[in-house]
Amino acid sequence: MGTPAIDQLNFDSLFGWLNANQGVLAVLIFGASAAFAWFSGIISALRRRPRLKIEATPGPTLYAVVPTGRDLDGKPSHRTCISIYLHVANAGSAPTSIGNISVGFRWRAFSSQWIRHQCVALADFQAILREEGETKIYPFLTQKGFITGDSANTYLDIGEITNGVIYFEGTEAWGACLPLIRRGHAAIAVVIEDAFGGKHRQRVEVPYVSLQEARKYNPRFGESTEGARAFSESQPG
């Protein structure tokens, strides 16, 4: 332990050095403050990200198995066609845009199928309102409507919500390669990619309906892929 004289001498020396180097200290303090603010800004920016909440809304949320009229390996083939009326909310801390949307389903214990891109529907999804006697047109989420020419808003600021129909037609398959049905519904995984490359996932329950029932919502349900195939085969060369 130092004596009072030595302690006083050390204090006087430190005080004298600080007094003589005020400019250097000011620069050091400023640099440390700037570095802390910069680091804090990076951490804050990294924490700011969109978070999309995904729900399926009743209406044209359904799937049907559509026969192709052909055989694969000697067995009748079909396509799984899915439409989902999506409700999407940005519950995160940064705005974003809705990018690619894909859906997937399990068709047996250890097998699943993904449909990576939406299919262009050939008609609007609609429903007849029996009480009013009018037709309700459902907006597409990304495709433009045939009657209105509009699509839903896909840029979502913080707290914004959007609604719209997404539509998919799967690859040609046969046999039991179709969604597992439990109590009349299939568990469909929906994945939305945002503008930053983030992926937002949600499993939704989608009712299984007959093709005739599906076409009450869209008279050309299940025709897009086969229509494109027929057109391609009709072209010369």
PDB file of N, CA, C and O in Angstrom, residues 48 53 57 71 84 88 92 168 197 200:
ATOM      1  N   ARG A  48     -33.757  -5.930 -37.515  1.00  0.00           N
ATOM      2  CA  ARG A  48     -34.931  -5.468 -38.257  1.00  0.00           C
ATOM      3  C   ARG A  48     -35.146  -6.383 -39.461  1.00  0.00           C
ATOM      4  O   ARG A  48     -34.332  -6.405 -40.376  1.00  0.00           O
ATOM      5  N   LYS A  53     -46.893 -13.565 -41.462  1.00  0.00           N
ATOM      6  CA  LYS A  53     -47.847 -14.499 -40.888  1.00  0.00           C
ATOM      7  C   LYS A  53     -48.790 -14.956 -41.993  1.00  0.00           C
ATOM      8  O   LYS A  53     -49.382 -14.134 -42.696  1.00  0.00           O
ATOM      9  N   THR A  57     -57.698 -18.622 -45.872  1.00  0.00           N
ATOM     10  CA  THR A  57     -59.029 -18.061 -45.648  1.00  0.00           C
ATOM     11  C   THR A  57     -60.071 -18.939 -46.346  1.00  0.00           C
ATOM     12  O   THR A  57     -59.834 -19.393 -47.469  1.00  0.00           O
ATOM     13  N   ASP A  71     -51.935 -42.595 -69.567  1.00  0.00           N
ATOM     14  CA  ASP A  71     -51.393 -43.601 -68.656  1.00  0.00           C
ATOM     15  C   ASP A  71     -49.910 -43.355 -68.424  1.00  0.00           C
ATOM     16  O   ASP A  71     -49.188 -42.898 -69.325  1.00  0.00           O
ATOM     17  N   ILE A  84     -55.367 -21.768 -52.901  1.00  0.00           N
ATOM     18  CA  ILE A  84     -55.430 -21.331 -51.506  1.00  0.00           C
ATOM     19  C   ILE A  84     -55.683 -19.836 -51.483  1.00  0.00           C
ATOM     20  O   ILE A  84     -54.965 -19.056 -52.121  1.00  0.00           O
ATOM     21  N   VAL A  88     -52.036 -12.778 -45.707  1.00  0.00           N
ATOM     22  CA  VAL A  88     -50.625 -12.589 -45.344  1.00  0.00           C
ATOM     23  C   VAL A  88     -50.469 -11.246 -44.633  1.00  0.00           C
ATOM     24  O   VAL A  88     -50.903 -10.211 -45.146  1.00  0.00           O
ATOM     25  N   GLY A  92     -43.408  -8.267 -38.829  1.00  0.00           N
ATOM     26  CA  GLY A  92     -42.003  -8.061 -38.498  1.00  0.00           C
ATOM     27  C   GLY A  92     -41.665  -6.606 -38.244  1.00  0.00           C
ATOM     28  O   GLY A  92     -42.530  -5.773 -37.983  1.00  0.00           O
ATOM     29  N   PHE A 168     -51.860 -23.695 -58.061  1.00  0.00           N
ATOM     30  CA  PHE A 168     -50.779 -24.605 -58.440  1.00  0.00           C
ATOM     31  C   PHE A 168     -51.347 -25.835 -59.132  1.00  0.00           C
ATOM     32  O   PHE A 168     -52.418 -26.324 -58.771  1.00  0.00           O
ATOM     33  N   GLY A 197     -34.718 -12.697 -49.364  1.00  0.00           N
ATOM     34  CA  GLY A 197     -34.340 -14.104 -49.459  1.00  0.00           C
ATOM     35  C   GLY A 197     -34.790 -14.933 -48.281  1.00  0.00           C
ATOM     36  O   GLY A 197     -34.545 -16.142 -48.248  1.00  0.00           O
ATOM     37  N   HIS A 200     -40.671 -17.876 -45.272  1.00  0.00           N
ATOM     38  CA  HIS A 200     -41.697 -17.892 -44.242  1.00  0.00           C
ATOM     39  C   HIS A 200     -42.607 -19.090 -44.507  1.00  0.00           C
ATOM     40  O   HIS A 200     -43.176 -19.210 -45.596  1.00  0.00           O
TER      41      HIS A 200
END
